């Protein structure tokens, strides 16, 4: 069953509650992360943007391996080409995918101080 969440919708909802105007470019986030999927039941922790890239940091109650497995399957189902998938010495998982000319970096690590994981989508 394919249940991709449209990041634009997530960003719109998250930005509506953001109380830091001026620090994050809504346009940059919506354009650079257009069509990107996020793990179900994840919650927004932080968001940031530069001139040409947006980044969301999210948290999940699930383990990093579970989140990574979901991304691997969902990226393929949504026409992303997995270019790199590697576990780092610290245990974090780095995934890099492309769709057309759009790059996507996903970094997943165990949550500090409790169960679950945090991940960034850039």
PDB file of C-alpha atoms in Angstrom:
ATOM      1  CA  UNK A   1       0.000   0.000   0.000  1.00  0.00           C
ATOM      2  CA  UNK A   2       1.452   3.311  -1.044  1.00  0.00           C
ATOM      3  CA  UNK A   3       0.928   6.073   1.534  1.00  0.00           C
ATOM      4  CA  UNK A   4       3.348   8.843   0.641  1.00  0.00           C
ATOM      5  CA  UNK A   5       2.785  12.072   2.484  1.00  0.00           C
ATOM      6  CA  UNK A   6       3.158  15.158   0.393  1.00  0.00           C
ATOM      7  CA  UNK A   7       5.863  17.218   2.022  1.00  0.00           C
ATOM      8  CA  UNK A   8       4.354  20.424   0.753  1.00  0.00           C
ATOM      9  CA  UNK A   9       1.284  19.750   2.892  1.00  0.00           C
ATOM     10  CA  UNK A  10       3.451  18.972   5.913  1.00  0.00           C
ATOM     11  CA  UNK A  11       5.519  22.086   5.349  1.00  0.00           C
ATOM     12  CA  UNK A  12       2.412  24.236   4.981  1.00  0.00           C
ATOM     13  CA  UNK A  13       0.946  22.929   8.242  1.00  0.00           C
ATOM     14  CA  UNK A  14       4.276  23.222  10.050  1.00  0.00           C
ATOM     15  CA  UNK A  15       4.969  26.682   8.721  1.00  0.00           C
ATOM     16  CA  UNK A  16       1.567  27.878   9.857  1.00  0.00           C
ATOM     17  CA  UNK A  17       2.612  27.111  13.425  1.00  0.00           C
ATOM     18  CA  UNK A  18       6.148  28.414  13.089  1.00  0.00           C
ATOM     19  CA  UNK A  19       6.837  31.497  15.187  1.00  0.00           C
ATOM     20  CA  UNK A  20      10.205  32.359  13.643  1.00  0.00           C
ATOM     21  CA  UNK A  21       9.386  34.454  10.593  1.00  0.00           C
ATOM     22  CA  UNK A  22      12.346  35.583   8.561  1.00  0.00           C
ATOM     23  CA  UNK A  23      14.633  32.724   9.615  1.00  0.00           C
ATOM     24  CA  UNK A  24      13.087  30.162   7.298  1.00  0.00           C
ATOM     25  CA  UNK A  25      12.183  30.768   3.666  1.00  0.00           C
ATOM     26  CA  UNK A  26       8.830  29.128   3.006  1.00  0.00           C
ATOM     27  CA  UNK A  27       9.401  29.416  -0.718  1.00  0.00           C
ATOM     28  CA  UNK A  28      12.802  27.705  -0.555  1.00  0.00           C
ATOM     29  CA  UNK A  29      11.463  24.848   1.559  1.00  0.00           C
ATOM     30  CA  UNK A  30       8.400  24.277  -0.613  1.00  0.00           C
ATOM     31  CA  UNK A  31      10.394  24.406  -3.854  1.00  0.00           C
ATOM     32  CA  UNK A  32      13.432  22.381  -2.786  1.00  0.00           C
ATOM     33  CA  UNK A  33      11.396  19.672  -1.032  1.00  0.00           C
ATOM     34  CA  UNK A  34       8.568  19.463  -3.580  1.00  0.00           C
ATOM     35  CA  UNK A  35       7.428  15.867  -3.982  1.00  0.00           C
ATOM     36  CA  UNK A  36       9.528  14.570  -1.092  1.00  0.00           C
ATOM     37  CA  UNK A  37       7.894  12.001   1.165  1.00  0.00           C
ATOM     38  CA  UNK A  38       8.243  11.758   4.941  1.00  0.00           C
ATOM     39  CA  UNK A  39       7.880   8.831   7.305  1.00  0.00           C
ATOM     40  CA  UNK A  40       4.324   8.307   8.659  1.00  0.00           C
ATOM     41  CA  UNK A  41       3.591   9.448  12.221  1.00  0.00           C
ATOM     42  CA  UNK A  42       6.711  11.581  12.296  1.00  0.00           C
ATOM     43  CA  UNK A  43       6.595  14.949  14.009  1.00  0.00           C
ATOM     44  CA  UNK A  44       8.348  18.132  12.973  1.00  0.00           C
ATOM     45  CA  UNK A  45      11.260  19.115  15.226  1.00  0.00           C
ATOM     46  CA  UNK A  46      12.887  21.889  13.201  1.00  0.00           C
ATOM     47  CA  UNK A  47      13.139  23.353   9.740  1.00  0.00           C
ATOM     48  CA  UNK A  48      15.719  25.505   8.044  1.00  0.00           C
ATOM     49  CA  UNK A  49      16.559  26.838   4.621  1.00  0.00           C
ATOM     50  CA  UNK A  50      19.394  28.366   2.678  1.00  0.00           C
ATOM     51  CA  UNK A  51      19.396  30.051  -0.695  1.00  0.00           C
ATOM     52  CA  UNK A  52      18.553  26.916  -2.656  1.00  0.00           C
ATOM     53  CA  UNK A  53      17.842  24.103  -0.178  1.00  0.00           C
ATOM     54  CA  UNK A  54      15.387  23.343   2.575  1.00  0.00           C
ATOM     55  CA  UNK A  55      15.777  20.924   5.455  1.00  0.00           C
ATOM     56  CA  UNK A  56      13.281  19.363   7.827  1.00  0.00           C
ATOM     57  CA  UNK A  57      14.236  17.566  11.023  1.00  0.00           C
ATOM     58  CA  UNK A  58      11.623  15.102  12.193  1.00  0.00           C
ATOM     59  CA  UNK A  59      11.204  12.579  15.011  1.00  0.00           C
ATOM     60  CA  UNK A  60       9.640   9.129  14.974  1.00  0.00           C
ATOM     61  CA  UNK A  61       8.819   6.656  17.739  1.00  0.00           C
ATOM     62  CA  UNK A  62      10.231   3.904  15.492  1.00  0.00           C
ATOM     63  CA  UNK A  63      13.797   2.592  15.372  1.00  0.00           C
ATOM     64  CA  UNK A  64      16.236   3.966  12.763  1.00  0.00           C
ATOM     65  CA  UNK A  65      16.325   0.651  10.840  1.00  0.00           C
ATOM     66  CA  UNK A  66      12.524   0.680  10.542  1.00  0.00           C
ATOM     67  CA  UNK A  67      12.519   4.274   9.266  1.00  0.00           C
ATOM     68  CA  UNK A  68      15.342   3.529   6.798  1.00  0.00           C
ATOM     69  CA  UNK A  69      13.575   0.429   5.487  1.00  0.00           C
ATOM     70  CA  UNK A  70      10.390   2.439   4.893  1.00  0.00           C
ATOM     71  CA  UNK A  71      12.323   5.128   3.025  1.00  0.00           C
ATOM     72  CA  UNK A  72      14.067   2.549   0.808  1.00  0.00           C
ATOM     73  CA  UNK A  73      10.739   1.048  -0.244  1.00  0.00           C
ATOM     74  CA  UNK A  74       8.849   4.335  -0.527  1.00  0.00           C
ATOM     75  CA  UNK A  75      11.546   6.102  -2.522  1.00  0.00           C
ATOM     76  CA  UNK A  76      11.453   3.328  -5.117  1.00  0.00           C
ATOM     77  CA  UNK A  77       7.638   3.375  -5.250  1.00  0.00           C
ATOM     78  CA  UNK A  78       7.716   7.149  -5.821  1.00  0.00           C
ATOM     79  CA  UNK A  79      10.239   7.012  -8.671  1.00  0.00           C
ATOM     80  CA  UNK A  80      13.328   8.091  -6.734  1.00  0.00           C
ATOM     81  CA  UNK A  81      16.586   6.355  -7.675  1.00  0.00           C
ATOM     82  CA  UNK A  82      18.588   5.261  -4.657  1.00  0.00           C
ATOM     83  CA  UNK A  83      22.191   6.335  -5.261  1.00  0.00           C
ATOM     84  CA  UNK A  84      23.764   5.642  -1.869  1.00  0.00           C
ATOM     85  CA  UNK A  85      22.696   3.903   1.330  1.00  0.00           C
ATOM     86  CA  UNK A  86      25.313   3.534   4.048  1.00  0.00           C
ATOM     87  CA  UNK A  87      25.545   2.959   7.778  1.00  0.00           C
ATOM     88  CA  UNK A  88      28.061   5.280   9.394  1.00  0.00           C
ATOM     89  CA  UNK A  89      30.504   4.315  12.196  1.00  0.00           C
ATOM     90  CA  UNK A  90      28.279   6.107  14.733  1.00  0.00           C
ATOM     91  CA  UNK A  91      25.297   3.938  13.712  1.00  0.00           C
ATOM     92  CA  UNK A  92      23.467   6.607  11.731  1.00  0.00           C
ATOM     93  CA  UNK A  93      22.131   5.781   8.271  1.00  0.00           C
ATOM     94  CA  UNK A  94      22.700   8.078   5.293  1.00  0.00           C
ATOM     95  CA  UNK A  95      20.549   7.722   2.188  1.00  0.00           C
ATOM     96  CA  UNK A  96      20.990   9.689  -1.031  1.00  0.00           C
ATOM     97  CA  UNK A  97      18.455   9.497  -3.868  1.00  0.00           C
ATOM     98  CA  UNK A  98      17.640  11.424  -7.031  1.00  0.00           C
ATOM     99  CA  UNK A  99      14.534  11.967  -9.120  1.00  0.00           C
ATOM    100  CA  UNK A 100      15.155  13.674 -12.446  1.00  0.00           C
ATOM    101  CA  UNK A 101      17.640  16.344 -11.357  1.00  0.00           C
ATOM    102  CA  UNK A 102      16.354  16.701  -7.774  1.00  0.00           C
ATOM    103  CA  UNK A 103      18.731  15.395  -5.077  1.00  0.00           C
ATOM    104  CA  UNK A 104      17.510  14.119  -1.720  1.00  0.00           C
ATOM    105  CA  UNK A 105      19.601  13.448   1.376  1.00  0.00           C
ATOM    106  CA  UNK A 106      18.141  11.590   4.352  1.00  0.00           C
ATOM    107  CA  UNK A 107      20.082  11.154   7.588  1.00  0.00           C
ATOM    108  CA  UNK A 108      18.585   8.876  10.249  1.00  0.00           C
ATOM    109  CA  UNK A 109      19.907   8.421  13.780  1.00  0.00           C
ATOM    110  CA  UNK A 110      18.768   6.975  17.089  1.00  0.00           C
ATOM    111  CA  UNK A 111      16.994   9.520  19.273  1.00  0.00           C
ATOM    112  CA  UNK A 112      19.040  10.815  22.186  1.00  0.00           C
ATOM    113  CA  UNK A 113      17.688  10.127  25.633  1.00  0.00           C
ATOM    114  CA  UNK A 114      14.960   7.685  24.648  1.00  0.00           C
ATOM    115  CA  UNK A 115      13.484   5.299  22.118  1.00  0.00           C
ATOM    116  CA  UNK A 116      12.809   6.151  18.504  1.00  0.00           C
ATOM    117  CA  UNK A 117      14.784   8.108  15.970  1.00  0.00           C
ATOM    118  CA  UNK A 118      15.299  11.526  14.462  1.00  0.00           C
ATOM    119  CA  UNK A 119      15.920  12.152  10.805  1.00  0.00           C
ATOM    120  CA  UNK A 120      16.622  15.017   8.474  1.00  0.00           C
ATOM    121  CA  UNK A 121      15.341  15.377   4.936  1.00  0.00           C
ATOM    122  CA  UNK A 122      17.354  17.818   2.796  1.00  0.00           C
TER     123      UNK A 122
END
